[in-house]
Short mmCIF file of C-alpha atoms in Angstrom, two decimals:
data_model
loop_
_atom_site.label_atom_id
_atom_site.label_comp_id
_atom_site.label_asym_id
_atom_site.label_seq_id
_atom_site.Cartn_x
_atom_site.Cartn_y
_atom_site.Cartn_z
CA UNK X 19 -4.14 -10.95 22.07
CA UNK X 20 -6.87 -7.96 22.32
CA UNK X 21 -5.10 -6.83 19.08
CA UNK X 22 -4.99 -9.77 16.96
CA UNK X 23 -8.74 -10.18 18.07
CA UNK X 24 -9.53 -6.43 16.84
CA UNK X 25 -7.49 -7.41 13.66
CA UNK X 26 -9.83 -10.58 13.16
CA UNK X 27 -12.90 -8.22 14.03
CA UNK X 28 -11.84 -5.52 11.57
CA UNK X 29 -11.33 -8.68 8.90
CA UNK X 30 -14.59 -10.16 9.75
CA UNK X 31 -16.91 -6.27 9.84
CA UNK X 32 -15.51 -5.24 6.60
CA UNK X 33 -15.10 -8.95 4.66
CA UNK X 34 -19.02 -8.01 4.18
CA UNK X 35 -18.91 -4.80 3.40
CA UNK X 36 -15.78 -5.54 1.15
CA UNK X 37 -17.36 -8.28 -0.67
CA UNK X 38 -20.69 -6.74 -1.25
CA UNK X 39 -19.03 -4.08 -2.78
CA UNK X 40 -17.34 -6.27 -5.50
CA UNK X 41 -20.51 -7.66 -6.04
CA UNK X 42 -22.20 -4.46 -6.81
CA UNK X 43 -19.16 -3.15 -8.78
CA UNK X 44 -19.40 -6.53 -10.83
CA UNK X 45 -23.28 -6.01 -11.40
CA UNK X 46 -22.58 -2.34 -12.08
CA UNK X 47 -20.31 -3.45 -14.81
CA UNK X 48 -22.45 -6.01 -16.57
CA UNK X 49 -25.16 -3.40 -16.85
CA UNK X 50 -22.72 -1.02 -18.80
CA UNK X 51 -21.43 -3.89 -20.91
CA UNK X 52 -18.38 -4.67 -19.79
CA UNK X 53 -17.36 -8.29 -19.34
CA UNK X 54 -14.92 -10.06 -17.20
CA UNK X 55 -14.43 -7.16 -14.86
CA UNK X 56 -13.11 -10.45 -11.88
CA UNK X 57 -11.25 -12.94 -13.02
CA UNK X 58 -11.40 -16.09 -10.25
CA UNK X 59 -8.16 -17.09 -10.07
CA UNK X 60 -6.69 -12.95 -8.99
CA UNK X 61 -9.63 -12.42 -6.95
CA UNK X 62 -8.97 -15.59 -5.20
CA UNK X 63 -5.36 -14.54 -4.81
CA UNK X 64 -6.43 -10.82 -3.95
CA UNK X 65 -8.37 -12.38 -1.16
CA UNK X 66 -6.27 -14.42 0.20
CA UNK X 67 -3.00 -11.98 0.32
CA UNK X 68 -5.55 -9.57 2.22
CA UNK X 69 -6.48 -12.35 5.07
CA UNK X 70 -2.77 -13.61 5.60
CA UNK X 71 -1.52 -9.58 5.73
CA UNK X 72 -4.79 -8.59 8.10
CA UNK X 73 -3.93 -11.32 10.61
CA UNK X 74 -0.08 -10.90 10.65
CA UNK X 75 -0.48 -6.87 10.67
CA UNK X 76 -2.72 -7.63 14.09
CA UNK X 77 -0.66 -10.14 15.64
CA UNK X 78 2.51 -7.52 14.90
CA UNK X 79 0.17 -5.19 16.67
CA UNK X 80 0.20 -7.02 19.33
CA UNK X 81 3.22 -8.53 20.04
CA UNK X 82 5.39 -5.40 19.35
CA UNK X 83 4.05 -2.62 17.40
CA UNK X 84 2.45 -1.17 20.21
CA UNK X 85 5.29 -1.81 22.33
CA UNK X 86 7.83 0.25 20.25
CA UNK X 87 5.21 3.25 19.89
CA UNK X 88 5.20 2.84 24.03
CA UNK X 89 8.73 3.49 24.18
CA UNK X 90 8.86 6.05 21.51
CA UNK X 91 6.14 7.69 22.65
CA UNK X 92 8.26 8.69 26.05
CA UNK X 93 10.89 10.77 24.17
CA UNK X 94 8.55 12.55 22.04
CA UNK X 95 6.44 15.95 22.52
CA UNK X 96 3.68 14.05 24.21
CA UNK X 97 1.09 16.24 23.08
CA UNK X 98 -1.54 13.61 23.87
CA UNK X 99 -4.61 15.82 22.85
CA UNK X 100 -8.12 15.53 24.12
CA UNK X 101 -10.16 13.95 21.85
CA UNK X 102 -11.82 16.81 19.24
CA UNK X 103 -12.79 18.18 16.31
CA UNK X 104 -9.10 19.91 16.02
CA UNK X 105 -7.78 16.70 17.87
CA UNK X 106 -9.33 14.51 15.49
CA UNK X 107 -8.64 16.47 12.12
CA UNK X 108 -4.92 17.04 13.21
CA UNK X 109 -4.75 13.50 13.52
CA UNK X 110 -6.08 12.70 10.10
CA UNK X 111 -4.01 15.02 8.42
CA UNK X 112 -0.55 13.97 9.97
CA UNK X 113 -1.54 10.31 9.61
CA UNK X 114 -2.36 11.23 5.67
CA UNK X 115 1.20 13.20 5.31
CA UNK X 116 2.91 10.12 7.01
CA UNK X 117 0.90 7.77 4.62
CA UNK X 118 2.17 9.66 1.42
CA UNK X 119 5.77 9.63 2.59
CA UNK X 120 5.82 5.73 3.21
CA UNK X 121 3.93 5.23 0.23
CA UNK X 122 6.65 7.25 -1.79
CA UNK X 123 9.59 5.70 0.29
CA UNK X 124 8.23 2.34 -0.10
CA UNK X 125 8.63 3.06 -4.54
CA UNK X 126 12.41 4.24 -3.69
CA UNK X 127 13.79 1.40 -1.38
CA UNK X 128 13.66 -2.10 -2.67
CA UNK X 129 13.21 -3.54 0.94
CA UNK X 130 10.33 -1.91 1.28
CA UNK X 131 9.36 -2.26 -2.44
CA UNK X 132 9.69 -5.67 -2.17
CA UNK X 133 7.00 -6.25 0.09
CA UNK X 134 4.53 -3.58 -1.58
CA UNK X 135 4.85 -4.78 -4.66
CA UNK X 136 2.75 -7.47 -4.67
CA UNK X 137 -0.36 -4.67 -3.78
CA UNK X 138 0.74 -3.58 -8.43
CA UNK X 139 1.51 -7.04 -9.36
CA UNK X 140 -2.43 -7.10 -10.62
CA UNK X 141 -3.33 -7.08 -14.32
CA UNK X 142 -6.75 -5.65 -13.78
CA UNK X 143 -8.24 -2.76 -11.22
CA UNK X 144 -11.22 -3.26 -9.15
CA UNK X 145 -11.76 -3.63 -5.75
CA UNK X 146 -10.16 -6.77 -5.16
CA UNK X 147 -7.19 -5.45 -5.92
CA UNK X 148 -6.94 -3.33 -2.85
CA UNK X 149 -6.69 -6.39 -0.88
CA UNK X 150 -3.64 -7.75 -2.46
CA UNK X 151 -1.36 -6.68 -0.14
CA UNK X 152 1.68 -8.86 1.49
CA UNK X 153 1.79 -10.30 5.36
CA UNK X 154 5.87 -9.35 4.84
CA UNK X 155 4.64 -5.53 5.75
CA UNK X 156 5.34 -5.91 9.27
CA UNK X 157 8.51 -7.74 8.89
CA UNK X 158 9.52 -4.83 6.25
CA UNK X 159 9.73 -2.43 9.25
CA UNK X 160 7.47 -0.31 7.07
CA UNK X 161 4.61 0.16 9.59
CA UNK X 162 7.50 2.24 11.53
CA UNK X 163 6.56 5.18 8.80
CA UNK X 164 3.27 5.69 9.87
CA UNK X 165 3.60 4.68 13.59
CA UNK X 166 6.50 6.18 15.03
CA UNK X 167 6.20 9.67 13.61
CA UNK X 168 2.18 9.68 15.04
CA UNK X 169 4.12 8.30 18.62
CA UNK X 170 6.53 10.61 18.65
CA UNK X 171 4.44 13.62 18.87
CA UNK X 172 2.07 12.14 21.17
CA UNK X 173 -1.02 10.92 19.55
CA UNK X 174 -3.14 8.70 21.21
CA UNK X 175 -2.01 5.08 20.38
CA UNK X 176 -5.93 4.21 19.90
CA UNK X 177 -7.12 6.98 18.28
CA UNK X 178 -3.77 7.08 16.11
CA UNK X 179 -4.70 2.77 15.06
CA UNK X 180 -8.02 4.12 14.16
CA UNK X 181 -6.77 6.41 11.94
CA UNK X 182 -4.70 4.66 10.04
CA UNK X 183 -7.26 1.84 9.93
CA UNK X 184 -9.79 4.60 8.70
CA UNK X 185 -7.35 5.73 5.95
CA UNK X 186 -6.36 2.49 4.38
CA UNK X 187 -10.43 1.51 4.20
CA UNK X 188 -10.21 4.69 2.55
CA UNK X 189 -8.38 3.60 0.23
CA UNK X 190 -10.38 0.65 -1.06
CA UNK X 191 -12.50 2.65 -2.93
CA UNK X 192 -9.64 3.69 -4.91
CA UNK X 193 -9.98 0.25 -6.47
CA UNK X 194 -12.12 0.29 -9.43
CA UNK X 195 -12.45 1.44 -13.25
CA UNK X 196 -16.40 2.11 -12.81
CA UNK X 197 -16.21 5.77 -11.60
CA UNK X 198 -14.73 8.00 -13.67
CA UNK X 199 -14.29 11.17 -12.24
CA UNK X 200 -15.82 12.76 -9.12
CA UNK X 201 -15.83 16.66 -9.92
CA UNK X 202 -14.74 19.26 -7.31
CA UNK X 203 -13.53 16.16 -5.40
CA UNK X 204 -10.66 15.45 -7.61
CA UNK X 205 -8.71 18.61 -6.60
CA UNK X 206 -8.31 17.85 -3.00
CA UNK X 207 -8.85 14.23 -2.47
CA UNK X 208 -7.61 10.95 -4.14
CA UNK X 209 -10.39 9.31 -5.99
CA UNK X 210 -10.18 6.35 -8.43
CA UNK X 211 -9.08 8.31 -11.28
CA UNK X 212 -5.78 9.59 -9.16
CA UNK X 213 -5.23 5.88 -8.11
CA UNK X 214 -5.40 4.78 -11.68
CA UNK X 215 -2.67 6.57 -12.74
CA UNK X 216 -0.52 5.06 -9.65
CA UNK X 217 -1.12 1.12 -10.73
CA UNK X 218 -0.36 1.99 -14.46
CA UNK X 219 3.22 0.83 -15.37
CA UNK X 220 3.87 3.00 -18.46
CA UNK X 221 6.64 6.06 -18.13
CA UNK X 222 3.94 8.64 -17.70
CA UNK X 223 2.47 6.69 -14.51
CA UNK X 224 5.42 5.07 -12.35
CA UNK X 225 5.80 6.75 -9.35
CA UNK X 226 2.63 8.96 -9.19
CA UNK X 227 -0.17 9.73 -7.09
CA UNK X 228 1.05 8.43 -3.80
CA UNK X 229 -1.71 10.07 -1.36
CA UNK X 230 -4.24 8.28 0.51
CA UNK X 231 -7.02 9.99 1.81
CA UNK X 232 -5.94 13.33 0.05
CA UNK X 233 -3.90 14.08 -3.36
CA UNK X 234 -2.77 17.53 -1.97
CA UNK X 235 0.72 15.45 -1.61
CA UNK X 236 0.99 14.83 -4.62
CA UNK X 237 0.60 18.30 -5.77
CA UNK X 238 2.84 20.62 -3.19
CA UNK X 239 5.69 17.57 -3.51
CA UNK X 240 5.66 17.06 -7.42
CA UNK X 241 4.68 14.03 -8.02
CA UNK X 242 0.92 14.49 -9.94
CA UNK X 243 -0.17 13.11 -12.63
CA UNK X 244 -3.74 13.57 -13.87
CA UNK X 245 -5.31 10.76 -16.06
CA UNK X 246 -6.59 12.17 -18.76
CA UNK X 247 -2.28 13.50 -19.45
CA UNK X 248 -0.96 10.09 -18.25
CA UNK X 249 -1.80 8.03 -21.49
CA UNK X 250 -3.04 4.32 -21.84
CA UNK X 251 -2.89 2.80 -18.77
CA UNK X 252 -1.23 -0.47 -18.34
CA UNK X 253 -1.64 -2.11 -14.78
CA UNK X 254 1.42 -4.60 -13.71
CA UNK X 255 4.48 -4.17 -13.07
CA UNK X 256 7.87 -4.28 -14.46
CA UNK X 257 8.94 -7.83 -12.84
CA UNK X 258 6.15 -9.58 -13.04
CA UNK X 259 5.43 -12.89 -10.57
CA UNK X 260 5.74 -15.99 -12.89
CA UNK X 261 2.83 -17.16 -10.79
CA UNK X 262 0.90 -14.29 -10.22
CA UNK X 263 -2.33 -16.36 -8.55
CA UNK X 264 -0.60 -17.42 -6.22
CA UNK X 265 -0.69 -16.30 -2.55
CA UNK X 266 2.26 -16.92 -1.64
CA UNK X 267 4.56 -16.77 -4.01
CA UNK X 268 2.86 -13.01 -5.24
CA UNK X 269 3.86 -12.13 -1.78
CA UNK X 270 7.94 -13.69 -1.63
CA UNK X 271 8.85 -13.49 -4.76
CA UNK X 272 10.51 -9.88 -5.02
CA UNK X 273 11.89 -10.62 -1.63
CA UNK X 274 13.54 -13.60 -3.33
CA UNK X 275 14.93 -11.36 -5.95
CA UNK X 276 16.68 -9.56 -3.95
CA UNK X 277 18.70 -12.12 -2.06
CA UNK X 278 19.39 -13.33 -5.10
CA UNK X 279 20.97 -10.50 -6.25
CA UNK X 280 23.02 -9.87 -2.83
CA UNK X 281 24.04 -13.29 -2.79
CA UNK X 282 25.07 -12.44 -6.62
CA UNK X 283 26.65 -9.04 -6.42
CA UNK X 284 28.02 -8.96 -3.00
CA UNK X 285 26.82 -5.40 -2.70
CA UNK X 286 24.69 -4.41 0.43
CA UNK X 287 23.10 -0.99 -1.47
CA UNK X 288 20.87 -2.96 -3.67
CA UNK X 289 18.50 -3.12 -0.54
CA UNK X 290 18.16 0.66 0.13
CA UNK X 291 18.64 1.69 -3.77
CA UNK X 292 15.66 1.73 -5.65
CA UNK X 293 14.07 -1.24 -7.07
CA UNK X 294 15.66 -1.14 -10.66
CA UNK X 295 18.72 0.01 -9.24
CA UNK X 296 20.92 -3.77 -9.59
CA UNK X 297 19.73 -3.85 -13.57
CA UNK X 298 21.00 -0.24 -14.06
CA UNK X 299 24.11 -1.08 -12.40
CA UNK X 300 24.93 -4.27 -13.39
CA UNK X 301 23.15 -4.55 -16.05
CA UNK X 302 20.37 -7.58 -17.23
CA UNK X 303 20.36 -10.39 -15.07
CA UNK X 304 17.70 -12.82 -14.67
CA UNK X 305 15.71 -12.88 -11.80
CA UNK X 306 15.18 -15.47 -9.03
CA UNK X 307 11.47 -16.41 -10.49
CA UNK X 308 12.70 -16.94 -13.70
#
């Protein structure tokens, strides 16, 4: 219960501060020129995805997240710091690394794709679009990327929630077409221009820029791309929802997909291949939207 409540607290702080944000972004725009930056029917979409992931992702908290990083927690180094400046920036840094490799993972396993997919199925960036996420996350087991490894060496289970918490607000500011580039910043942390390149859906861009507080990932593991080398950028994805704007089918309808395809080609790796595994293998097939 305490953590649904902090999940409906953390909803209700930052709806504000999310909101107001949009609305500056959208004013920001007009004065430049440029038109139609929202369009009402993904915003309303973007915003409603957000809410129904928010409150599952706190009652998951709650009802067993927590109780898995207990148990874990036991058989790991229990380093259980006191709270720091090395503490603290440790923290941030492992929760980061763990954050780029479920980021990548989730690209490279269609179970887990299927649920983060709906976060690309947008047309458009700006800062709605960091809220379209998918309340299937915790049902994905993909929290378990983030949470165990940060258990298992003995974070703090609080201090190791507000870190992640901290990272993915982080990350809404990643969100938007109306700052360019950020100077030094762009070497060592991912700004908008970096998260760009990940939402675009040409060659160049698929499977880029995974970080999210810092791009340093991206450059020791290989998988950079700077805009200004990545082309045109085209946001979507390959499979698009036939009804993108709306909630709930832009949250099951890759998940849908899938079964489909098991239920179609009898074979079990589709769900830990990559996404466009089944086409490459089997060839076309229409999808269960379609």
């Amino acid at each position: 219960m305490e953590d649904l409540l902090r999940a409906l607290l953390f909803i209700g702080m930052f709806a504000g501060v999310f909101i107001g944000t949009m609305v500056i972004e959208n004013l920001w725009a007009k004065r430049r020129g440029v038109t139609k930056l929202y369009h009402f029917p993904e915003t309303f979409t973007n915003l409603m995805t957000g809410a129904s992931y928010k409150i599952v992702d706190g009652i998951a908290i709650a009802l067993f997240i927590q109780l898995f990083y207990d148990w874990v927690y036991q058989f790991g180094f229990q380093w259980n710091p006191e709270v720091g400046v090395v503490s603290i920036i440790a923290l941030i840094l492992f929760i980061d690394l763990c954050m780029y490799a479920a980021h990548y993972l989730m690209h490279k396993i269609r179970w887990f794709w299927n649920a983060h997919v709906t976060h690309h199925s947008s047309e458009h960036m700006n800062f709605s679009t960091a809220l379209r996420q998918n309340f299937t996350y915790a049902f994905s087991g993909t929290w378990i990327l983030w949470w165990i490894p940060a258990a298992f060496v003995g974070f703090d289970k609080t201090w190791t929630l507000i870190a992640i918490e901290a990272n993915l607000v982080y990350q809404f500011f990643l969100h938007t077409e109306q700052v360019r580039t950020l100077g030094w910043a762009e070497k060592i942390f991912n700004t908008p221009s970096h998260h760009r390149v990940h939402h675009g859906s040409n060659p160049e861009q698929i499977d880029k820029n995974f970080g999210g507080l810092l791009i340093i990932w991206d450059k020791l593991f290989g998988t950079f791309q700077a805009e200004e080398t990545a082309g045109e950028i085209v946001y979507g994805v390959k499979r698009m929802p036939t009804k993108p704007n709306n909630p709930w089918h832009a949250q099951v309808y890759d998940w849908q997909n899938m079964f489909r395809d098991l239920k179609k080609y009898k074979d079990p790796r589709i769900m830990w291949k990559h996404p466009d595994w089944v086409t490459e293998k089997y060839g076309e097939h229409q999808s269960a939207d379609q």
